[in-house]
PDB file of C-alpha atoms in Angstrom:
ATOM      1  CA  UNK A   1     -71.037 -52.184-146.027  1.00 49.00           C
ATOM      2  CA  UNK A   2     -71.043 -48.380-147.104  1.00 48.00           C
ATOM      3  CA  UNK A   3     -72.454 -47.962-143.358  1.00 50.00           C
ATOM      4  CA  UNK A   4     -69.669 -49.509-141.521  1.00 49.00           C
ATOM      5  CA  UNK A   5     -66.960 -48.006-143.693  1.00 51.00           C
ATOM      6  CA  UNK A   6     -68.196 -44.635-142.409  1.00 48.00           C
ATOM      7  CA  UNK A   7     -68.543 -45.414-138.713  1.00 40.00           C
ATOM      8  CA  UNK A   8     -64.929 -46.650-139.038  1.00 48.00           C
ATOM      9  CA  UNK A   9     -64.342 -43.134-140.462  1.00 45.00           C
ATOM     10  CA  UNK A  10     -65.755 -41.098-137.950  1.00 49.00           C
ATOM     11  CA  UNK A  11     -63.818 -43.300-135.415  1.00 46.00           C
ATOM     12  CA  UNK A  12     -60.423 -42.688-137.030  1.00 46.00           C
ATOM     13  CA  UNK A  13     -61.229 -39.036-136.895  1.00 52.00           C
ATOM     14  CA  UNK A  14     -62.758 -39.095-133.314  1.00 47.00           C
ATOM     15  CA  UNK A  15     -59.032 -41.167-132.717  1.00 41.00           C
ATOM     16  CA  UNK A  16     -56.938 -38.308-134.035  1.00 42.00           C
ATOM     17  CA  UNK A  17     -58.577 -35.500-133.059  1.00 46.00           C
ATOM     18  CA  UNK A  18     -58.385 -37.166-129.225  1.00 44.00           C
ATOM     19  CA  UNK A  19     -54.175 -37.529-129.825  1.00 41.00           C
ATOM     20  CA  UNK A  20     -54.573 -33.604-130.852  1.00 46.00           C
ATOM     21  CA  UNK A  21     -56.653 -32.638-127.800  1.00 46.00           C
ATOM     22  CA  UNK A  22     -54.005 -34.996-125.016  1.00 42.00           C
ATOM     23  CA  UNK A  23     -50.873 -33.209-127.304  1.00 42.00           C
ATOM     24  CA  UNK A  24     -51.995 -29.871-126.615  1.00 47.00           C
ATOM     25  CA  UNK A  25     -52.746 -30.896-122.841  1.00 40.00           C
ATOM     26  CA  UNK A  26     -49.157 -32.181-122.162  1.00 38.00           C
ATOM     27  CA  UNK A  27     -47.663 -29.599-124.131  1.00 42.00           C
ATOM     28  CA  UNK A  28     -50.101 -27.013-121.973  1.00 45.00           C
ATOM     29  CA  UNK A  29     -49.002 -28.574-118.396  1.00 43.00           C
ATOM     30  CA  UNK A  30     -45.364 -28.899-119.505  1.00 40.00           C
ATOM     31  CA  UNK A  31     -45.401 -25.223-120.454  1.00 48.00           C
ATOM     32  CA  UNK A  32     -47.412 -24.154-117.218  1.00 49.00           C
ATOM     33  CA  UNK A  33     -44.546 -26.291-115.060  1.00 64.00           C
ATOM     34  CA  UNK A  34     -41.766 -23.734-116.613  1.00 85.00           C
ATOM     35  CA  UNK A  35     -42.739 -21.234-114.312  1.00 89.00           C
ATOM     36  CA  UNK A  36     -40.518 -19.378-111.863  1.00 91.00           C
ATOM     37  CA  UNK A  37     -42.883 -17.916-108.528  1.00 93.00           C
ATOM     38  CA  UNK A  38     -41.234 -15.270-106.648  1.00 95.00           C
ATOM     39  CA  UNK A  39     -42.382 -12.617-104.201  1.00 96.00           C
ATOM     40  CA  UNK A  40     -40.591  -9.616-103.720  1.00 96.00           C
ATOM     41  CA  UNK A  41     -40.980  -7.326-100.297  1.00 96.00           C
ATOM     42  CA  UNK A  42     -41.083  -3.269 -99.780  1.00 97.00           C
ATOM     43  CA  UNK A  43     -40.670  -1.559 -96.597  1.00 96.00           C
ATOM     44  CA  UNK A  44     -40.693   2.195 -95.642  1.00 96.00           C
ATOM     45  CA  UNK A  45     -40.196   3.602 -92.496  1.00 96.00           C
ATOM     46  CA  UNK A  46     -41.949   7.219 -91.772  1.00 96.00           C
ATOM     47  CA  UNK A  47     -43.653   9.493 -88.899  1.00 97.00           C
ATOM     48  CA  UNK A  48     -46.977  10.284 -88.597  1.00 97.00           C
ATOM     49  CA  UNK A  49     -48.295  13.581 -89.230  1.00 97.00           C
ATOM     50  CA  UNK A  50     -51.544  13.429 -87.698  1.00 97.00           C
ATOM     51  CA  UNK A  51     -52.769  12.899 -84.108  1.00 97.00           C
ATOM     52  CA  UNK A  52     -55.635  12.692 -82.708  1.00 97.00           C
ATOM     53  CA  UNK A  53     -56.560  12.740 -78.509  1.00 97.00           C
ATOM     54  CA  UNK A  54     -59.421  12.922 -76.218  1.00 97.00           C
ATOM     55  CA  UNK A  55     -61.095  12.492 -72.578  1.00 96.00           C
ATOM     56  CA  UNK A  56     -63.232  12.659 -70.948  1.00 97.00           C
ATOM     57  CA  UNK A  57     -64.987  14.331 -67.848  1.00 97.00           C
ATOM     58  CA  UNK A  58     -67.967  13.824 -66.110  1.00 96.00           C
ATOM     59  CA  UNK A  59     -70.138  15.070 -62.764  1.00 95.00           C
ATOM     60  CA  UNK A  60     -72.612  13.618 -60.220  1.00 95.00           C
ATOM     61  CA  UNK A  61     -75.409  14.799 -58.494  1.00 96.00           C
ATOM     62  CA  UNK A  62     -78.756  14.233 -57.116  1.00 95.00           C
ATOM     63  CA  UNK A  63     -80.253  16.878 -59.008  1.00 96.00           C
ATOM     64  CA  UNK A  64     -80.038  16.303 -62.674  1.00 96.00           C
ATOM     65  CA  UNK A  65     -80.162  20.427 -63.643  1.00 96.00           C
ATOM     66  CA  UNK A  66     -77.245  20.835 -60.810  1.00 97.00           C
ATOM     67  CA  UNK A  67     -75.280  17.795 -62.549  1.00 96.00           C
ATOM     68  CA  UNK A  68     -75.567  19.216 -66.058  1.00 97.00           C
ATOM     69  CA  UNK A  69     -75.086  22.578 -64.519  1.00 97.00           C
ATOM     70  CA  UNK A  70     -71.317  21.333 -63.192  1.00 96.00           C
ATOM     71  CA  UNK A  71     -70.785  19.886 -66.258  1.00 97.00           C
ATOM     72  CA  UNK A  72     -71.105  22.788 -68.329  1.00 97.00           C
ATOM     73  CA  UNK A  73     -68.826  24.639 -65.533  1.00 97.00           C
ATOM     74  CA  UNK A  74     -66.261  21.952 -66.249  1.00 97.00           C
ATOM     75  CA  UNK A  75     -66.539  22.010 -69.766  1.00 97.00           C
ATOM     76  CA  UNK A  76     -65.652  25.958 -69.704  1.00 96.00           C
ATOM     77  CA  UNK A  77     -62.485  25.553 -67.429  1.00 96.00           C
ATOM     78  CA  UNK A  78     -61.037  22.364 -70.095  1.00 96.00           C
ATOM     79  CA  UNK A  79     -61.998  24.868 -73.046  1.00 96.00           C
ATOM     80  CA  UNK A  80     -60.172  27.775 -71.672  1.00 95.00           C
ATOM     81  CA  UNK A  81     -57.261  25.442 -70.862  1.00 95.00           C
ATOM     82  CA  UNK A  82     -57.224  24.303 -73.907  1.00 96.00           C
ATOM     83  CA  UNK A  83     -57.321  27.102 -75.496  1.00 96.00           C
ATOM     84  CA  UNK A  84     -54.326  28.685 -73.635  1.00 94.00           C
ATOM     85  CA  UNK A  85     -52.402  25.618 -74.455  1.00 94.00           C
ATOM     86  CA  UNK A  86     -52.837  27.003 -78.233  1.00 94.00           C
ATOM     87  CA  UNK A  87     -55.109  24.489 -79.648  1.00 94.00           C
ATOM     88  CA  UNK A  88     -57.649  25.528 -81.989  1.00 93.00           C
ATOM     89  CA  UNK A  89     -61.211  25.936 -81.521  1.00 94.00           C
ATOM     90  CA  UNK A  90     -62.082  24.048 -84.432  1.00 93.00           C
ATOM     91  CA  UNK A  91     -60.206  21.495 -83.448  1.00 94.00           C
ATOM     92  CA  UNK A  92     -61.964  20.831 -80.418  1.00 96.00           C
ATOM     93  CA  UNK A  93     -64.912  18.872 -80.537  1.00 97.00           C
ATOM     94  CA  UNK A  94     -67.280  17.911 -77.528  1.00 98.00           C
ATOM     95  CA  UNK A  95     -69.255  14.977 -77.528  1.00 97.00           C
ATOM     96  CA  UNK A  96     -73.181  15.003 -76.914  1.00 97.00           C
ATOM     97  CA  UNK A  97     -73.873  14.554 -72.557  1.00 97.00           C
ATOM     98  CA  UNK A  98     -74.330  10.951 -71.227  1.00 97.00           C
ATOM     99  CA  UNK A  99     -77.221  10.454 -68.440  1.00 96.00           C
ATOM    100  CA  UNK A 100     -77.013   7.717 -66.469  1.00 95.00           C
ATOM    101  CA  UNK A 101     -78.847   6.578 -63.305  1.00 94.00           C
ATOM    102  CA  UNK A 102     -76.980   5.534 -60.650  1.00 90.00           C
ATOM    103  CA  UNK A 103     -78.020   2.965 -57.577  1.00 90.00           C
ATOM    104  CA  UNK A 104     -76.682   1.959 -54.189  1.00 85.00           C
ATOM    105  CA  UNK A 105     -76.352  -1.725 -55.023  1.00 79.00           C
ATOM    106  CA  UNK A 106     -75.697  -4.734 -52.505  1.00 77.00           C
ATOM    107  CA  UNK A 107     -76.403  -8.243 -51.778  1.00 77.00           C
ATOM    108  CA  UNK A 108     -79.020 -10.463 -50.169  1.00 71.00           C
ATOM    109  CA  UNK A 109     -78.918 -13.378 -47.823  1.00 71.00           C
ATOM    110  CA  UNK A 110     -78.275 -15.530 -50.679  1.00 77.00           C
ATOM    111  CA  UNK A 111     -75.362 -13.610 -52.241  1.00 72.00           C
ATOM    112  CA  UNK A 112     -77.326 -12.010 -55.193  1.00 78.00           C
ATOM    113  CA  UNK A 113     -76.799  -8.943 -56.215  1.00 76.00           C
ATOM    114  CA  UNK A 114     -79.853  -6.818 -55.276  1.00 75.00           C
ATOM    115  CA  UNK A 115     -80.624  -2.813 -57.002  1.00 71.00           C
ATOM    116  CA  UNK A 116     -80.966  -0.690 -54.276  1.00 78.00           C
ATOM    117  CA  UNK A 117     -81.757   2.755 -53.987  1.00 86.00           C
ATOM    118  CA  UNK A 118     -81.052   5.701 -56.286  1.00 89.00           C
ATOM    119  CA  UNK A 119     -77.785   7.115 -55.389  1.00 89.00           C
ATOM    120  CA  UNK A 120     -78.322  10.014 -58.041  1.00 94.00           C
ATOM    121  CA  UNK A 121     -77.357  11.339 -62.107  1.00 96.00           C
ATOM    122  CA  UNK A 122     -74.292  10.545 -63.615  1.00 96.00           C
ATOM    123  CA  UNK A 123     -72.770  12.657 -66.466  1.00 97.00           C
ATOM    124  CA  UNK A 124     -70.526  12.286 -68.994  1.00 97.00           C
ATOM    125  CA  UNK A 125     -69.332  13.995 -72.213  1.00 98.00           C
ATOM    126  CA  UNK A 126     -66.151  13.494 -74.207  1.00 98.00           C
ATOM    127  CA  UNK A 127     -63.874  15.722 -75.742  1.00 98.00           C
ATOM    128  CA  UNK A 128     -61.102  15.019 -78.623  1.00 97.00           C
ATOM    129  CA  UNK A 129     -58.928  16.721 -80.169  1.00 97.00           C
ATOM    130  CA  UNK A 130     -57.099  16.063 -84.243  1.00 95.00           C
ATOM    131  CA  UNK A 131     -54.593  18.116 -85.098  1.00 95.00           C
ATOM    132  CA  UNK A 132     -51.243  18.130 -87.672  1.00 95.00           C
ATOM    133  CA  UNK A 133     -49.392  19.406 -84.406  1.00 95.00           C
ATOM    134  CA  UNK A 134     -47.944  16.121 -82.863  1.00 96.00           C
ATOM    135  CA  UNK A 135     -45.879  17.593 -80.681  1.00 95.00           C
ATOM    136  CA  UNK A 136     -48.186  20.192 -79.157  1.00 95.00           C
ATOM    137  CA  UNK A 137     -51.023  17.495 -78.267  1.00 96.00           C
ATOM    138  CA  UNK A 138     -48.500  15.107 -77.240  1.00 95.00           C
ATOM    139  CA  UNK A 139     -47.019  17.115 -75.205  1.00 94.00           C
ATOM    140  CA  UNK A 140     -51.209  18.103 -73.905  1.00 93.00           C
ATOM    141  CA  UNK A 141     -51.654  14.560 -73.431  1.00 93.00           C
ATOM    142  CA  UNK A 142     -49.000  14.294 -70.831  1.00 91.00           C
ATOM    143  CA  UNK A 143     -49.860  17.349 -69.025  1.00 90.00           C
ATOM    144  CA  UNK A 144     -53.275  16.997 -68.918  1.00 89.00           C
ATOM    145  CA  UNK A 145     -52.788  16.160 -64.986  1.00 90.00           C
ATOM    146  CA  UNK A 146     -53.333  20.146 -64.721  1.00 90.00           C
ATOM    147  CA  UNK A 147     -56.683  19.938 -65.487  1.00 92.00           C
ATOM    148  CA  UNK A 148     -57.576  17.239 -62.634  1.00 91.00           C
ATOM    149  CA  UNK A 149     -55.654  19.333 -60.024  1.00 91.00           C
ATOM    150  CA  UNK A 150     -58.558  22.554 -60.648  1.00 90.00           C
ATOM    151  CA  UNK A 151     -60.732  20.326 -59.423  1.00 90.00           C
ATOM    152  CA  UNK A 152     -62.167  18.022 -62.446  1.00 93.00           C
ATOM    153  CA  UNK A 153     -62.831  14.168 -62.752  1.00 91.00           C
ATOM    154  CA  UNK A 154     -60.859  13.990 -65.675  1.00 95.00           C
ATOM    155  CA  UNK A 155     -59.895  10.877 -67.798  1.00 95.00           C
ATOM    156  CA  UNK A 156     -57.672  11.070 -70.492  1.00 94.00           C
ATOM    157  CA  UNK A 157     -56.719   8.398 -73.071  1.00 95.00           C
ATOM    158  CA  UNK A 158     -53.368   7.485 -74.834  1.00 95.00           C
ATOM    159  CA  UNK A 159     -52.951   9.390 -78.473  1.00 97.00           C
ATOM    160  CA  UNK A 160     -53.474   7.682 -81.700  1.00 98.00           C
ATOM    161  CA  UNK A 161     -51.016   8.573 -84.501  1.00 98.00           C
ATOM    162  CA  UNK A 162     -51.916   8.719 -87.914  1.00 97.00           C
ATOM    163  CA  UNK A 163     -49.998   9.129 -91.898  1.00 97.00           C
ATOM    164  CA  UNK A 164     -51.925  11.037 -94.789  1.00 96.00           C
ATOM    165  CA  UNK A 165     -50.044  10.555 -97.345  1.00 95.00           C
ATOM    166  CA  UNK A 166     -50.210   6.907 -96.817  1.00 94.00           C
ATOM    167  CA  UNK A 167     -51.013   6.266-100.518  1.00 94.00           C
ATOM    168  CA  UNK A 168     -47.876   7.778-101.753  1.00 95.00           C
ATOM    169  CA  UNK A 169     -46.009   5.419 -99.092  1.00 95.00           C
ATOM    170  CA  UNK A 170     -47.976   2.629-100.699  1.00 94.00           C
ATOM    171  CA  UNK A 171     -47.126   3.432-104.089  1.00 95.00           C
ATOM    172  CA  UNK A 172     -43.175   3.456-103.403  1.00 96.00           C
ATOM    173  CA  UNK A 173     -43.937   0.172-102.049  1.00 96.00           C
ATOM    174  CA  UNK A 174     -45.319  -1.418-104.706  1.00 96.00           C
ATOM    175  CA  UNK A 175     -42.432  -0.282-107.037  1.00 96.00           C
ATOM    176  CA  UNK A 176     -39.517  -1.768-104.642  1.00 96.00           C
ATOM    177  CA  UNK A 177     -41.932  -4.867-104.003  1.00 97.00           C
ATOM    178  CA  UNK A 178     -42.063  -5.311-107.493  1.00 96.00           C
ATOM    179  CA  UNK A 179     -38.434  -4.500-108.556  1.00 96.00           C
ATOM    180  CA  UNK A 180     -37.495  -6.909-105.684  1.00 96.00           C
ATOM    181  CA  UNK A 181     -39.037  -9.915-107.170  1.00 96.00           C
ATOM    182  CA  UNK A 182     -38.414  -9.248-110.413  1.00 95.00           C
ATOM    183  CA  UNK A 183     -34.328  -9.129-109.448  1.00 95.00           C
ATOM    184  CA  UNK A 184     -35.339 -12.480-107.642  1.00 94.00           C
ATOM    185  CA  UNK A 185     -36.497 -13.959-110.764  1.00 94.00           C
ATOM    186  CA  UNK A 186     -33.562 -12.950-113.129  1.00 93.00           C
ATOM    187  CA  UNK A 187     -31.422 -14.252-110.330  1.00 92.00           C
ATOM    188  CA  UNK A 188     -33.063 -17.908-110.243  1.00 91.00           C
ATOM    189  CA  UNK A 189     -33.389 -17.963-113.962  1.00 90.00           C
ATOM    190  CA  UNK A 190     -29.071 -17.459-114.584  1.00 90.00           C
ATOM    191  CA  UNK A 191     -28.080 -19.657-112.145  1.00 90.00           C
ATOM    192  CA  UNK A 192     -30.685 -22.251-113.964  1.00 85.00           C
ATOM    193  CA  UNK A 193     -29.159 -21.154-117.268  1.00 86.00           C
ATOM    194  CA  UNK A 194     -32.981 -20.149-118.745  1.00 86.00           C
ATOM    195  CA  UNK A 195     -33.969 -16.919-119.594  1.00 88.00           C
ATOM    196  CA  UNK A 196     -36.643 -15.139-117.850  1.00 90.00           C
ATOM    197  CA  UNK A 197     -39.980 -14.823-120.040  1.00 91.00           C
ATOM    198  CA  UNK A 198     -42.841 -12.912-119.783  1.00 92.00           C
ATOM    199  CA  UNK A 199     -44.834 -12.293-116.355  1.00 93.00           C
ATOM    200  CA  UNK A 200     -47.743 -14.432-116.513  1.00 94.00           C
ATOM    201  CA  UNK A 201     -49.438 -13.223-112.867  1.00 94.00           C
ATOM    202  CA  UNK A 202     -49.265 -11.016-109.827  1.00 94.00           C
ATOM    203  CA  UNK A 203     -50.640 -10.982-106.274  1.00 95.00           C
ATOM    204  CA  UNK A 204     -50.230  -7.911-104.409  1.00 95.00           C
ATOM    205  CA  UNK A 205     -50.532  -8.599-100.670  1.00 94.00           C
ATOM    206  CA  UNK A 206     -51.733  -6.449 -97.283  1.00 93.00           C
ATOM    207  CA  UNK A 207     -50.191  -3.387 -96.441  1.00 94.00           C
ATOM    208  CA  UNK A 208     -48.911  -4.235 -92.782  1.00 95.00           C
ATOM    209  CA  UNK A 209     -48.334  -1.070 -90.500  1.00 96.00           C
ATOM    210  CA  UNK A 210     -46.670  -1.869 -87.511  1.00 95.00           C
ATOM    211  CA  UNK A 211     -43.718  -0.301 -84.599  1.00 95.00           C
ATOM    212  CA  UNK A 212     -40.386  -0.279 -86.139  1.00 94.00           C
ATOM    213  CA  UNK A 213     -38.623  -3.048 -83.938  1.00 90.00           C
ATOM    214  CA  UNK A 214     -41.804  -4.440 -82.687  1.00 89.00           C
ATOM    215  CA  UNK A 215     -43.088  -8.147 -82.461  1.00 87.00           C
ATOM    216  CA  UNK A 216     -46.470  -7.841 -83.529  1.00 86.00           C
ATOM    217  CA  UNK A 217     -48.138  -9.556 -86.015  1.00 84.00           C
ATOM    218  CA  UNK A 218     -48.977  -9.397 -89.188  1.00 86.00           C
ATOM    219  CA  UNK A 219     -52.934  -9.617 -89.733  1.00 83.00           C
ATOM    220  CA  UNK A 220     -55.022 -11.360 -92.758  1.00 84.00           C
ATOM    221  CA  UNK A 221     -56.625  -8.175 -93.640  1.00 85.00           C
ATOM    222  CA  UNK A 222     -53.473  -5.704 -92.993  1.00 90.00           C
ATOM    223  CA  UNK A 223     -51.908  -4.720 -89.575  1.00 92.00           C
ATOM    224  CA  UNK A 224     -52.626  -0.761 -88.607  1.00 93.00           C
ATOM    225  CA  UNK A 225     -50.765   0.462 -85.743  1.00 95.00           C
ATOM    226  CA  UNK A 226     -52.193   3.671 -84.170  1.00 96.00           C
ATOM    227  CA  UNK A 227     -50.075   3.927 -80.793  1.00 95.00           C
ATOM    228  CA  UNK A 228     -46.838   4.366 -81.927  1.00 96.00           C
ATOM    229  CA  UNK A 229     -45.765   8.093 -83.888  1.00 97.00           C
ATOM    230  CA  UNK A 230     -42.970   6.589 -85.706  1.00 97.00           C
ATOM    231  CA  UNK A 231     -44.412   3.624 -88.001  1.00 97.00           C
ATOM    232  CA  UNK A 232     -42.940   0.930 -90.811  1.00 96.00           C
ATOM    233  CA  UNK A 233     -45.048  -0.570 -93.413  1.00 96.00           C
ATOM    234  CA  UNK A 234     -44.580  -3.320 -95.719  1.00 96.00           C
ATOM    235  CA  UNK A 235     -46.289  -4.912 -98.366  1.00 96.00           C
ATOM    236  CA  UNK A 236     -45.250  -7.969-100.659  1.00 96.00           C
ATOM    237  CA  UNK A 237     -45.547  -8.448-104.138  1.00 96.00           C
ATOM    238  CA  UNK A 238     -46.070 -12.207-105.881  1.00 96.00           C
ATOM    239  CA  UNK A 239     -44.554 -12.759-109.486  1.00 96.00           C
ATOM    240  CA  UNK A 240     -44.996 -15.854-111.657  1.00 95.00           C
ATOM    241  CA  UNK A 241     -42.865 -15.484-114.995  1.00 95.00           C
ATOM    242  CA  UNK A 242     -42.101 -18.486-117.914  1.00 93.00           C
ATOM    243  CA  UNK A 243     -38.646 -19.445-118.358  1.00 89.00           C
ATOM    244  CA  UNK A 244     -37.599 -19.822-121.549  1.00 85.00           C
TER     245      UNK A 244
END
């Protein structure tokens, strides 16, 4: 008798604490529900202050000593030019001499490509230039034809433009991102008659860097345009509040 009177006991208690636990839960999800999700966006438009150039030359020969001998000769005429263009010497920097063995190729009686015989030494070495001159090296990089007409097998690539004080352009971002969503929330709040409660989460997204007036696309892990001097970056900002 005494036994069953307690088993019923510990099942009334088991009963109530249950209707305690599911209260809380529906209370919980109701109050989770109440939620207002908005994400606010910053943009800021700016020109880079850094670019950075190269190309690169190279020289064949039979004779590996008389190729690397030309190369060197060639290396001296592109310094001096450089030079009188009024870049720096420290800003110059040379990359380390490619070798490469080249071969008359052709092909067989069944149309395969056969190795022939050795046509002589092909090198290579790169120069680049960074500077906080834009201008100046742009204005290099379009020139540069001078150097091919003394004489030199000269190829020269398309500068890349870069920002330094990126971080500060970030940080601006965040704060319009942020007061953006925030004015998007008190917005959707009045016209729902609630009031706007405490912020609950945020999600900061990519920065995306891309050609004002440009169609590209916006990347998973952040856009980062290099080709064009004058850039716009944006980054958005997620904000879940509670109404009340």
């Amino acid at each position: 008798m005494n036994r069953n009177i307690i088993v019923m006991a510990i099942a009334a208690i088991g009963f109530v604490l249950g209707l305690g636990l599911l209260g809380n839960a529906i209370k919980n999800r109701n109050k989770s529900e109440n939620t207002i999700s908005v994400t606010g966006l910053g943009t800021k438009q700016f020109t880079s202050d850094l670019i950075t150039w190269s190309g690169s030359f190279s020289k064949n020969n039979f004779d590996l000593k008389l190729a690397y001998d030309g190369l060197l000769a060639d290396k001296k005429v592109i310094n001096d030019y450089l030079i009188s263009k009024g870049i720096k010497q420290n800003e110059i920097i040379y990359s380390s001499v490619d070798i490469q063995k080249q071969f008359r190729n052709y092909n067989d009686a069944n149309g395969n490509s056969v190795q022939g015989e050795f046509s002589g030494y092909n090198l290579t070495q790169t120069v680049s230039i960074e500077s906080k001159e834009v201008a100046k090296i742009e204005s290099l990089s379009r020139n540069i034809t001078e150097i091919i007409n003394r004489g030199i097998e000269f190829t020269s690539s398309s500068p890349s433009y870069f920002y330094t004080k990126l971080t500060a352009v970030k940080q601006e971002m965040i704060a319009t991102a942020t007061k953006d969503a925030r004015e998007r929330a008190e917005k959707i709040a009045e016209n729902s008659e609630s009031g706007l409660g405490s912020l609950k989460k945020a999600t900061m997204g990519v920065i995306q860097i891309t050609a004002p007036n440009s169609n590209e696309d916006y990347s998973y892990g952040g856009a980062f345009n290099t080709t064009s001097k004058e850039k716009v970056a944006s980054i958005t900002i997620k904000l879940e509040y509670e109404v009340n």
